Coordinates of C-alpha atoms and ligand atoms in Angstrom, one line a residue:
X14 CA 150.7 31.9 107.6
X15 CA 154.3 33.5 106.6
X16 CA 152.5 35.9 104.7
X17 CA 150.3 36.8 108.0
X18 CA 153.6 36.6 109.9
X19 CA 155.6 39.1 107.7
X20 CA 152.9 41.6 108.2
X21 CA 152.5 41.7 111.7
X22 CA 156.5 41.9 111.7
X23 CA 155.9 44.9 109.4
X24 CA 153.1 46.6 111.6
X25 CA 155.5 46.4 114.3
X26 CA 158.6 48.3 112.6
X27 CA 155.7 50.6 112.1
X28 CA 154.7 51.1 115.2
X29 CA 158.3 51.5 116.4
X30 CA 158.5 54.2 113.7
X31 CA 155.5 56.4 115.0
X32 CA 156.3 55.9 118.8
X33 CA 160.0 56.9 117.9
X34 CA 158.2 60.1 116.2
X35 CA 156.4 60.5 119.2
X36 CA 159.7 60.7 121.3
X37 CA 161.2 63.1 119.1
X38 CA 158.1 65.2 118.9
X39 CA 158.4 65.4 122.7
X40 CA 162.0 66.2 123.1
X41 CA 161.6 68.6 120.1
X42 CA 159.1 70.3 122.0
X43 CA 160.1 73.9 122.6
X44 CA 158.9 73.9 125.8
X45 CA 161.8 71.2 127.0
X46 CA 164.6 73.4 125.4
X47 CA 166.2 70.3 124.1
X48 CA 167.4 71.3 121.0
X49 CA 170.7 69.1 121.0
X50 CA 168.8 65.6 121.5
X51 CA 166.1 67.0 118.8
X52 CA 169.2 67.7 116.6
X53 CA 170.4 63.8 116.7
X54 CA 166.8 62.3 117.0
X55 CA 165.9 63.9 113.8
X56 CA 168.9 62.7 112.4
X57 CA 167.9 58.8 113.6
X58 CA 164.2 59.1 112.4
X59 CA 165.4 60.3 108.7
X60 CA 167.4 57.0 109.0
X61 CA 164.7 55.7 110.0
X62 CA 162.7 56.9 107.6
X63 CA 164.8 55.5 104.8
X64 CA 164.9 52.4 106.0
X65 CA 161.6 52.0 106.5
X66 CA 160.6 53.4 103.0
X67 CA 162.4 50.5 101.8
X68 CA 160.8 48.2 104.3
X69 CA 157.0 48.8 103.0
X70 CA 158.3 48.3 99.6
X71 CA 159.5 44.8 100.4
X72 CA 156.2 44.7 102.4
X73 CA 154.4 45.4 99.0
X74 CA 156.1 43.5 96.5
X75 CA 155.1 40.7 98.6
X76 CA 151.8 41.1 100.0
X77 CA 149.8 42.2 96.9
X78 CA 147.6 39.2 96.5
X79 CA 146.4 39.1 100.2
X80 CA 143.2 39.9 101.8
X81 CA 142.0 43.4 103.7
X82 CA 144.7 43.3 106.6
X83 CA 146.7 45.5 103.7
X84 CA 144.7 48.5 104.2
X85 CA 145.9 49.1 107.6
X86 CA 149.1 50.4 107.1
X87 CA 147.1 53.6 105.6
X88 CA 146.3 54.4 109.4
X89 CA 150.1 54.9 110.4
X90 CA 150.7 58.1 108.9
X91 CA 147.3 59.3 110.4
X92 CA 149.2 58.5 113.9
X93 CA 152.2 60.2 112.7
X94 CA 150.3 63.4 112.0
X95 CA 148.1 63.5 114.6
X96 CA 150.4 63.2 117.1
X97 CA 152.7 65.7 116.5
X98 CA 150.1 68.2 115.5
X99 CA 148.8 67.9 118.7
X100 CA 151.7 68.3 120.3
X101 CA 153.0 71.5 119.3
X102 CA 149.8 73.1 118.3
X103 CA 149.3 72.7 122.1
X104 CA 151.6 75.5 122.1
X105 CA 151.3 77.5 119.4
X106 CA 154.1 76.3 117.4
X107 CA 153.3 75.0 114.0
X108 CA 157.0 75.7 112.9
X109 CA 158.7 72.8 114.4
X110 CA 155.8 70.6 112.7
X111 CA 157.6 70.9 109.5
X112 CA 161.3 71.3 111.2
X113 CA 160.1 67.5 111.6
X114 CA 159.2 66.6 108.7
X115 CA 155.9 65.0 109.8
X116 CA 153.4 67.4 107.4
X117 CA 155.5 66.6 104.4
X118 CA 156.2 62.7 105.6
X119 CA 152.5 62.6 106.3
X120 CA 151.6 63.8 102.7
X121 CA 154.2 61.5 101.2
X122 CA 153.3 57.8 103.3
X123 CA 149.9 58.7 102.3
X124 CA 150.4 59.2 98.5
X125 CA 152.3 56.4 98.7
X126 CA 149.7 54.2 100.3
X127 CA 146.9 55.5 98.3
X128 CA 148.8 54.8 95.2
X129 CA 150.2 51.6 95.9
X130 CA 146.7 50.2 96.9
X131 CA 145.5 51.5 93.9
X132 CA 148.5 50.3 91.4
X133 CA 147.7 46.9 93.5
X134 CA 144.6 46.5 92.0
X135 CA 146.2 47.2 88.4
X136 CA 149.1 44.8 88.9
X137 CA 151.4 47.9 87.3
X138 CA 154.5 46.8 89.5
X139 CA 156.8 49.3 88.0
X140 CA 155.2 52.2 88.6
X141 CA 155.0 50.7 92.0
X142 CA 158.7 50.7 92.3
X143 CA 159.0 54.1 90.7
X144 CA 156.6 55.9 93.6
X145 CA 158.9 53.9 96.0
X146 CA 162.4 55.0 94.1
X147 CA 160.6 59.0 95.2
X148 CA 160.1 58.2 98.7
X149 CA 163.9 56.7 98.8
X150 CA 164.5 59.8 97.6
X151 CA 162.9 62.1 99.8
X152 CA 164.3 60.0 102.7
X153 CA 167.4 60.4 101.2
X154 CA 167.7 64.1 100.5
X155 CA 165.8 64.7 104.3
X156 CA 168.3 62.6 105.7
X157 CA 171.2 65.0 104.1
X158 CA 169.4 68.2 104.6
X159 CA 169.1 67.4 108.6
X160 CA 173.1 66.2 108.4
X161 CA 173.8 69.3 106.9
X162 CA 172.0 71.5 109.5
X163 CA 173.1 69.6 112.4
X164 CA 176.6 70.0 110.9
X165 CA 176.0 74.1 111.0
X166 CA 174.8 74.5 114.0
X167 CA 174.8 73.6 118.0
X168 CA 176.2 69.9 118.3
X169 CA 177.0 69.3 114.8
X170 CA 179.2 72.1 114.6
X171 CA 180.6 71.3 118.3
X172 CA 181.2 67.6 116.9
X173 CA 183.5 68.6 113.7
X174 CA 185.6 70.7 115.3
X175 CA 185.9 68.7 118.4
X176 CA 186.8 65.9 116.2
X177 CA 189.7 68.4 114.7
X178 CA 191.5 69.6 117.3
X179 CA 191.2 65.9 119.0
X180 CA 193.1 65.4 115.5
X181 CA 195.6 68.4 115.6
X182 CA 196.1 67.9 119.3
X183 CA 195.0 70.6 121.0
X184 CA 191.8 71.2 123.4
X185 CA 189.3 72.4 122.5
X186 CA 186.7 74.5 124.4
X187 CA 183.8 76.7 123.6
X188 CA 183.3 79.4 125.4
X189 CA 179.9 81.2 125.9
X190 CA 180.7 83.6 129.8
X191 CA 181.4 87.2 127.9
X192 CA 183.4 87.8 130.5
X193 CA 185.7 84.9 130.6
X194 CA 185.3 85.4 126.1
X195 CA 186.7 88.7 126.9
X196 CA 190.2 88.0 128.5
X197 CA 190.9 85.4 125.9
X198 CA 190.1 88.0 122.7
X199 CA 192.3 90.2 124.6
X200 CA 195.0 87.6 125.6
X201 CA 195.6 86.2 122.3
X202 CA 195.4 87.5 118.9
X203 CA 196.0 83.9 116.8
X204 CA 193.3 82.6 115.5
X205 CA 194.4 79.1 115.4
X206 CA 194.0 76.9 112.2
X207 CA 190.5 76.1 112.3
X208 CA 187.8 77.7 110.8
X209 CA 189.1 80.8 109.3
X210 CA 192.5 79.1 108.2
X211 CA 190.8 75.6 106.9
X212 CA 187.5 77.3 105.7
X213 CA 187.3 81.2 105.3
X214 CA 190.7 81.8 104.1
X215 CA 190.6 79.4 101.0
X216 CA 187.1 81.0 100.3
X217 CA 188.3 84.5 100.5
X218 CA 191.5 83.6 98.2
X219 CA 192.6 84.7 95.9
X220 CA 191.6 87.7 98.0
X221 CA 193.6 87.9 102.0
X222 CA 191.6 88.4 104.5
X223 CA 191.9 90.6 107.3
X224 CA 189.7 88.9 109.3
X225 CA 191.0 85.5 109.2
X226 CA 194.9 85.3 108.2
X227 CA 197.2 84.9 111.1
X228 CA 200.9 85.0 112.5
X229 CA 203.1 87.1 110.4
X230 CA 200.7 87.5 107.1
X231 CA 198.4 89.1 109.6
X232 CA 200.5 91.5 111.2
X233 CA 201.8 92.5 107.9
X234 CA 198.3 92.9 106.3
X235 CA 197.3 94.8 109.2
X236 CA 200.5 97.3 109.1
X237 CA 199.7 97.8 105.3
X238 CA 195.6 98.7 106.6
X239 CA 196.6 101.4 109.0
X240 CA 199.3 102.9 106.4
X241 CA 195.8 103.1 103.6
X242 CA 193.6 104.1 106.1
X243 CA 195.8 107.7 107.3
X244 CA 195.1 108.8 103.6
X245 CA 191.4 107.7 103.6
X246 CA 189.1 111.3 103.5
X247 CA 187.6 111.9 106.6
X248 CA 184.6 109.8 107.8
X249 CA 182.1 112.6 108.1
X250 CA 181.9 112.9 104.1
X251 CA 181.1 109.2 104.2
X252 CA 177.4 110.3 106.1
X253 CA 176.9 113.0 103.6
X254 CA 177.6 110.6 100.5
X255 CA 175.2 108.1 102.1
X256 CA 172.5 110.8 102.2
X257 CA 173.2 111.8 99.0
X258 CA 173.2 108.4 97.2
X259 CA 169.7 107.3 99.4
X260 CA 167.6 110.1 98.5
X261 CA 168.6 110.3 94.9
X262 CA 167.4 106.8 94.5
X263 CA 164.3 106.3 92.3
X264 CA 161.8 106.4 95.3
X265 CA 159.3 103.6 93.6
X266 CA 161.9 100.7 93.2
X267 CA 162.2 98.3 95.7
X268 CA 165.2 98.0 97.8
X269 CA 165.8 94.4 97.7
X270 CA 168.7 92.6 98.8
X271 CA 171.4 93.5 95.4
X272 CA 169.9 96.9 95.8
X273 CA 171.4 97.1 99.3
X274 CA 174.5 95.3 98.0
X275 CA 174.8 98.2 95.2
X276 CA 173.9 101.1 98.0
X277 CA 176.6 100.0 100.0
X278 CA 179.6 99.6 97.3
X279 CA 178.7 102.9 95.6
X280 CA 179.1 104.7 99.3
X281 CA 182.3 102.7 99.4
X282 CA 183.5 103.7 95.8
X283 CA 182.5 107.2 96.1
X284 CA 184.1 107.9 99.5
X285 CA 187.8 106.2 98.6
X286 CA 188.2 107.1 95.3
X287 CA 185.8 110.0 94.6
X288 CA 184.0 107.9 91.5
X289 CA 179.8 108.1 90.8
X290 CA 178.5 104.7 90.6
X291 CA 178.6 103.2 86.7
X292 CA 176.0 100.8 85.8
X293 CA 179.0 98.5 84.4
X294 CA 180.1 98.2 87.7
X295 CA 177.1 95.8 88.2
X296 CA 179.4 92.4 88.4
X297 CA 181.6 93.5 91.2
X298 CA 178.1 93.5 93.3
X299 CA 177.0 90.1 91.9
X300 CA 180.8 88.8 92.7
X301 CA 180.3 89.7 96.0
X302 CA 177.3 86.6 96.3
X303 CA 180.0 84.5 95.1
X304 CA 182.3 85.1 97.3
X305 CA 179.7 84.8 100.0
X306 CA 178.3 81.6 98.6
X307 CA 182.3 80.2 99.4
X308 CA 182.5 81.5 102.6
X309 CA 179.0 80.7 103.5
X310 CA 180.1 77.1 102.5
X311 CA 177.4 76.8 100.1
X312 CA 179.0 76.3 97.1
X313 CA 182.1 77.6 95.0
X314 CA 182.4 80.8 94.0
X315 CA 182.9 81.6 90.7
X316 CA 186.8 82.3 90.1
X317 CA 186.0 84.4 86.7
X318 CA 184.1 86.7 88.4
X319 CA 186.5 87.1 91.4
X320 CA 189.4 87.8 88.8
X321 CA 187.7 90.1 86.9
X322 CA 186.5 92.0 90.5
X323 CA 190.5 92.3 91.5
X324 CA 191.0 93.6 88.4
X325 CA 188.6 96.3 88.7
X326 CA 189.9 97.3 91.9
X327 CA 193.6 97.6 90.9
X328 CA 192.5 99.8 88.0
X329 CA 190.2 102.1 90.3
X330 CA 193.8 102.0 92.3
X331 CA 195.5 102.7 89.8
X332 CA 194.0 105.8 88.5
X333 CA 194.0 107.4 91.8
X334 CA 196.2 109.0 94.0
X335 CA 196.7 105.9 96.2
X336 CA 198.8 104.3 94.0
X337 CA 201.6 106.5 94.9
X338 CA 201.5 104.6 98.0
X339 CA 202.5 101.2 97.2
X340 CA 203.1 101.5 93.3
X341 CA 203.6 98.8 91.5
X342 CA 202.8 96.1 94.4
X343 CA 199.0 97.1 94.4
X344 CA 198.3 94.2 92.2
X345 CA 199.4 91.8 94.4
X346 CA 197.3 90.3 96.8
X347 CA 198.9 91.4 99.8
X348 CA 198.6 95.1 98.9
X349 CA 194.9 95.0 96.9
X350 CA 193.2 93.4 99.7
X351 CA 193.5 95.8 102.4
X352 CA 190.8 97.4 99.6
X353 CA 189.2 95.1 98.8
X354 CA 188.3 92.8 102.3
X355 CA 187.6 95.5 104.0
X356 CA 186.2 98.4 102.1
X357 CA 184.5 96.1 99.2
X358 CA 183.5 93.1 100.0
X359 CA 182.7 92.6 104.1
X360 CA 180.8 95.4 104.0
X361 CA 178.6 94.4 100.8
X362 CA 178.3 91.1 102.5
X363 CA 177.8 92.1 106.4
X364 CA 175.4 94.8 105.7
X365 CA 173.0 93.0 103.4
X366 CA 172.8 90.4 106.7
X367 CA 172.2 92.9 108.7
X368 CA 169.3 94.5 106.4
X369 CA 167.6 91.6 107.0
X370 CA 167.2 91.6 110.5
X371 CA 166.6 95.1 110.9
X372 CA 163.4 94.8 108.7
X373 CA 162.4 92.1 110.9
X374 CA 163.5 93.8 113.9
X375 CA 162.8 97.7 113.6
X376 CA 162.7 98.3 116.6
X377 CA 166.5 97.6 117.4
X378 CA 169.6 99.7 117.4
X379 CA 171.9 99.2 114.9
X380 CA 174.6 97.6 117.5
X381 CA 171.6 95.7 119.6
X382 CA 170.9 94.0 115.7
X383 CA 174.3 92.9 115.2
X384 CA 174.4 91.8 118.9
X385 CA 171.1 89.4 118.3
X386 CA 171.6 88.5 115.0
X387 CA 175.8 88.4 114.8
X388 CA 177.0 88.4 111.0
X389 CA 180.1 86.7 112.5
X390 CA 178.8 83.3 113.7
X391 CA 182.0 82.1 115.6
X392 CA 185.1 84.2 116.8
X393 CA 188.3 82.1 117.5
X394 CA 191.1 82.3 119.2
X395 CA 194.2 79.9 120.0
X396 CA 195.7 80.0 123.3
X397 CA 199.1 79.4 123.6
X398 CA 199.9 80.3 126.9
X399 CA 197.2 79.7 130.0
X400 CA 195.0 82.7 130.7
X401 CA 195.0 83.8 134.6
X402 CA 193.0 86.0 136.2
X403 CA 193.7 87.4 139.8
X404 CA 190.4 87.0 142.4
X405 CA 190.9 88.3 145.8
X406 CA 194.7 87.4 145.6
X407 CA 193.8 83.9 144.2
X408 CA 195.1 83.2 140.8
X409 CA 192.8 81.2 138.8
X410 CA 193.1 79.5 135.5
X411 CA 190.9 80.8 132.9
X412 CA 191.4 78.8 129.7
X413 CA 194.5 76.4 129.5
X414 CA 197.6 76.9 127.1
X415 CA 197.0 75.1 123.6
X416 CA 193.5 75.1 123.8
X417 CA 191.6 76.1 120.6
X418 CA 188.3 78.8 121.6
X419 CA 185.6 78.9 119.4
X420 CA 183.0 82.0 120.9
X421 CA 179.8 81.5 119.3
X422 CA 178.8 85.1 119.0
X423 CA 174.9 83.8 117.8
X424 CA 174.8 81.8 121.1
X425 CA 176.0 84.6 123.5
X426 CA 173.0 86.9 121.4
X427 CA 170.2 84.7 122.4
X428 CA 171.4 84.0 126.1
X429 CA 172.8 87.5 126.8
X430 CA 170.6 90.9 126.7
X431 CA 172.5 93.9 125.0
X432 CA 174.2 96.8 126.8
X433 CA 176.4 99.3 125.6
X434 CA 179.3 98.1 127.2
X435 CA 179.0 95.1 125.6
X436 CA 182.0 94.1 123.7
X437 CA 180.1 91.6 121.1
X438 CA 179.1 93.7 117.9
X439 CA 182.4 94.7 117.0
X440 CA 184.8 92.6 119.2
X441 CA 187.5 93.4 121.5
X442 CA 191.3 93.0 121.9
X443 CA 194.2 92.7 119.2
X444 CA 192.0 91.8 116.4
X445 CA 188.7 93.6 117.2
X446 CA 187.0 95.8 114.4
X447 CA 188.8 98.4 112.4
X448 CA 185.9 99.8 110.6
X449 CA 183.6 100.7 113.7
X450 CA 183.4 104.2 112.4
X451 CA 182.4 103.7 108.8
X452 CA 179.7 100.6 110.0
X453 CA 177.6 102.2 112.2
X454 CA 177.1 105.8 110.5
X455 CA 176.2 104.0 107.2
X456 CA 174.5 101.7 108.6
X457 CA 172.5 103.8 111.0
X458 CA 171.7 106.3 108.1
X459 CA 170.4 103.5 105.7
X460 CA 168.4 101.5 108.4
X461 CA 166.6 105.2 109.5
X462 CA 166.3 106.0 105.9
X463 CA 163.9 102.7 104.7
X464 CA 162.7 102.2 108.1
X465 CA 158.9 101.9 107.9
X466 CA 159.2 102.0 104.0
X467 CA 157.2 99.1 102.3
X468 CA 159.2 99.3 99.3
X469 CA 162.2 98.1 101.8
X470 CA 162.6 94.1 101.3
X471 CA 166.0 93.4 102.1
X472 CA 165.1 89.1 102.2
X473 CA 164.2 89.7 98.7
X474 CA 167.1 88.0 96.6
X475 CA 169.3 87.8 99.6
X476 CA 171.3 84.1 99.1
X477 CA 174.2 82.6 101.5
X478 CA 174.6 84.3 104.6
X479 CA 176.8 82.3 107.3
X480 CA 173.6 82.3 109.5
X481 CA 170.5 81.4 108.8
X482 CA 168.6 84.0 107.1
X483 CA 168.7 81.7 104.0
X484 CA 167.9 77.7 103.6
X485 CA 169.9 75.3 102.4
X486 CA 169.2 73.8 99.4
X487 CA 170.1 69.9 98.5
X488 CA 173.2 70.5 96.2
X489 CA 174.3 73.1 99.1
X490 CA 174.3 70.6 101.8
X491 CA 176.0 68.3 99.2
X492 CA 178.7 70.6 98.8
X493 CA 179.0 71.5 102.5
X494 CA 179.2 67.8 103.6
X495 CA 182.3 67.3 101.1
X496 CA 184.1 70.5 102.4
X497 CA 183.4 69.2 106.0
X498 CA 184.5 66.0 105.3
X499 CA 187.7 66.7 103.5
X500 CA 188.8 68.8 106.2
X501 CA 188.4 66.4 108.6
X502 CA 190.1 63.6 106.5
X503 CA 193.0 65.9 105.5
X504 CA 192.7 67.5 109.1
Ligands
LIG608 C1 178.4 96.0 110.4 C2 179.5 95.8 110.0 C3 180.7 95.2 110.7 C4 180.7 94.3 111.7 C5 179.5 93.7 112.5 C6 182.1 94.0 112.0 C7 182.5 93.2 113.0 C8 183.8 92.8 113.2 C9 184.3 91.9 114.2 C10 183.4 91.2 115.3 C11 185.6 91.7 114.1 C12 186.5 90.9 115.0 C13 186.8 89.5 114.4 C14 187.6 88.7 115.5 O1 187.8 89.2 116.6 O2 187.9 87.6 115.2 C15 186.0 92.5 113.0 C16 187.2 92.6 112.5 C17 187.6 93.5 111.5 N1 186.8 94.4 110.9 FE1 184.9 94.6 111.1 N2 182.9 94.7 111.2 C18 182.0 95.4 110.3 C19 182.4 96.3 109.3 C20 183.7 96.6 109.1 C21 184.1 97.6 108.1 C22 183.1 98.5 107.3 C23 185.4 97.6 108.1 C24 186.2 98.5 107.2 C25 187.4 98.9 107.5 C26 185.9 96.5 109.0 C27 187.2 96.2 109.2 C28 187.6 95.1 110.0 C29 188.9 94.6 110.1 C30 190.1 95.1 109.3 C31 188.9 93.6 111.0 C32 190.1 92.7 111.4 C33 190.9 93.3 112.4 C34 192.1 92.4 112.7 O3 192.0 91.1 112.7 O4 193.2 92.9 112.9 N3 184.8 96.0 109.6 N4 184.9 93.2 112.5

């Protein structure tokens, strides 16, 4: 009579666990557009999912000896697949099948099942409790992996750095009208101490960053850029060393992602400092997918590699006629890095991304592919004054002093269609983009030259991009849950 009792209090949990599927299937439909509620349900049912893993174990240890009734369970992950199947095959949309988890959670509760019945029969308990240990640990590792995304992107992201400027005291809003976007990037040029202070600029160190330091070791970063760039050689030989370098390469290897990488570093090297690419210079390119990993958040980058990078640089810098133009103070990191950001690194790591979507998009312009598919995720700004704008003699408040903006550039691509007037691929104001006119002639020239070409695979090999043209493996959503959550502790 317990016995009987226990299991029909174990087909209900069941049943709560499919119909609670079901409800996530339908909010995760598509169709709905309710990506933030899929998000946090998916999060729930991996809980779920845990817990009731551990459940049917409990359920097994004790119901062995009983009579057929144990069999039934098996239909449950019939229901679970079924259902959501049917619901997005309805339209057309397999992918979100797996997003949930149900094809592989199907495969797994039935395994399970199958094996337990069968390991029932033998009385072999332990390996029982081993096939159960695996389905904690699939729970487990679902349950991080759907954290770690949710953490990246739409809510998760709005939730973490909600949750720090409620702790820094500021406001915090994100802003996704270009227009109103564009008076704040032109009101303020601080970028707060968010995501580039907390997260890019200890990834990028020992190497300073352009693009993320602020206040005064911005300003004199940026003074030190314009003095290099007056005695860069003029852009035009940068399109002729592009065509050179593409069509000596060997016309039957494939142009994976490192090749890219390579391409775009030996352009670099050749145009500053007049040097043909050696094949010793291999580790600067594979340093650059460490540095990339770090400020991807996917994992630390290996500090060997980036010292033996900056050391390469200083000597390049060293044996040319730059080095008349800050002497000695080249090797520090407030002189190398207007190199090596810049000209070195950004570009191996932003062109690489933008490979990728231009061999899944060909048919886009060079700035309409870094419009849709942003290698900059997020801009941000801080606001330390309140930003006014003037309608029909009206004054109206834009976005109010100390307010933290975050302007999710891969956001504004899917809702906004691309013009050329368009501020977004390069940015706008104070702290927009200094290296317009090298980007787009290389980039245009190598996207023309391997358009169409079969041998062009730029996915192939390409790891840790900040968006998503990668997955995130286990011990990468470890390590990004640890960053986020020491930031947040230490604020
Ligand atoms: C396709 C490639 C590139 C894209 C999409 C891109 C895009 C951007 C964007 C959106 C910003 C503004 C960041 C912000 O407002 O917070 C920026 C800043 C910057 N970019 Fe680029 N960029 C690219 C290539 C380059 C290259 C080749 C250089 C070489 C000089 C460069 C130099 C800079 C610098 C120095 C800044 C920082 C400006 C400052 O904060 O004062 N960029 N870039």
């Amino acid at each position: 009579m317990t016995n009987q009792a226990k299991f029909y209090a174990h087909t209900c949990y069941s049943n709560s666990n499919w119909i609670s599927l079901l409800l996530n299937a339908l909010l995760a439909c598509p169709y709905l557009k309710i990506k933030s509620i899929y998000y946090i349900l998916q999060d729930f049912i991996s809980a779920q999912h845990m817990l009731y893993s551990i459940v049917t174990t409990i359920y097994f240890w004790n119901f062995r000896n009983e009579g057929t009734l144990f069999y039934l369970p098996i239909l449950l992950p019939w229901f679970q697949f079924f259902i959501t199947l049917l619901l997005f095959t309805k339209n057309h949309k397999l992918s979100p099948v797996f997003q949930l988890g149900a094809i592989p959670l199907f495969f797994c509760y039935l395994g399970m099942y199958l094996v337990c019945i069968l390991l029932w029969w033998r009385q072999f308990m332990f390996v029982e409790f081993g096939f159960n240990l695996l389905i904690w640990c699939y729970g487990f590792y679902y349950f991080l992996h759907m954290i770690s995304l949710t953490i990246r992107f739409t809510d998760g992201r709005f939730l973490i750095l909600s949750l720090l400027g409620w702790k820094s005291g500021c406001k915090v809003a994100w802003i996704t009208d270009i227009h109103i976007a564009k008076e704040v990037l032109l009101a303020s040029s601080n970028k707060g101490s968010f995501i580039e202070e907390k997260i890019a600029c200890p990834a990028w160190s020992p190497v300073l960053s352009l693009e993320s330091v602020n206040g005064d070791s911005w300003r004199d970063l940026k003074s030190k850029f314009l003095i290099f760039q007056k005695y860069l050689p003029p852009v035009e030989q940068l399109t002729h060393i592009i065509r050179h370098i593409l069509s000596s390469q060997d016309a039957n290897i494939e142009i994976d992602a490192k090749k890219v990488v390579q391409v775009t570093l030996a352009c670099f090297v050749k145009w500053i400092f007049n040097r043909d690419w050696d094949s010793k210079w291999d580790f600067v390119c594979e340093a650059s997918w460490e540095w990339r990993k770090e400020i991807a958040i996917k994992g630390k980058a290996d500090p060997v590699l980036k010292c033996k990078t900056i050391d390469w640089l200083i000597d390049l810098i060293n044996q040319s006629d730059y080095y008349q133009i800050f002497g000695e103070q080249w090797s520090t990191p407030e002189c190398y890095s207007v190199i090596m950001q810049p000209f070195i690194l950004s570009p191996m790591i932003n062109f690489s991304d933008i490979a990728v979507s231009s061999s899944r998009h060909p048919d886009l312009s060079i700035q309409e592919l870094i419009h849709y598919y942003h290698p900059f995720p997020i801009l941000e700004r801080y606001t330390e004054k309140d930003i006014v704008v003037c309608n029909d003699g009206v004054n109206c408040v834009l976005v109010n002093a100390n307010t933290q903006v975050f302007i999710p550039l891969d956001t504004i691509g899917q809702q906004q269609q691309y013009n050329h007037k368009l501020w977004t691929p390069f940015g706008i104001g104070p702290r927009k983009c200094q290296g317009t006119q090298y980007a787009i002639p290389l980039l245009t020239e190598l996207i023309t030259h391997y358009k169409n070409n079969p041998r062009f695979v730029p996915e192939k090999n390409h790891k840790y991009s900040g968006r998503n043209n990668d997955h995130l493996s286990i011990r990468e959503s470890i390590y990004q849950l640890i960053i986020f959550g020491k930031i947040l502790i230490r604020g």
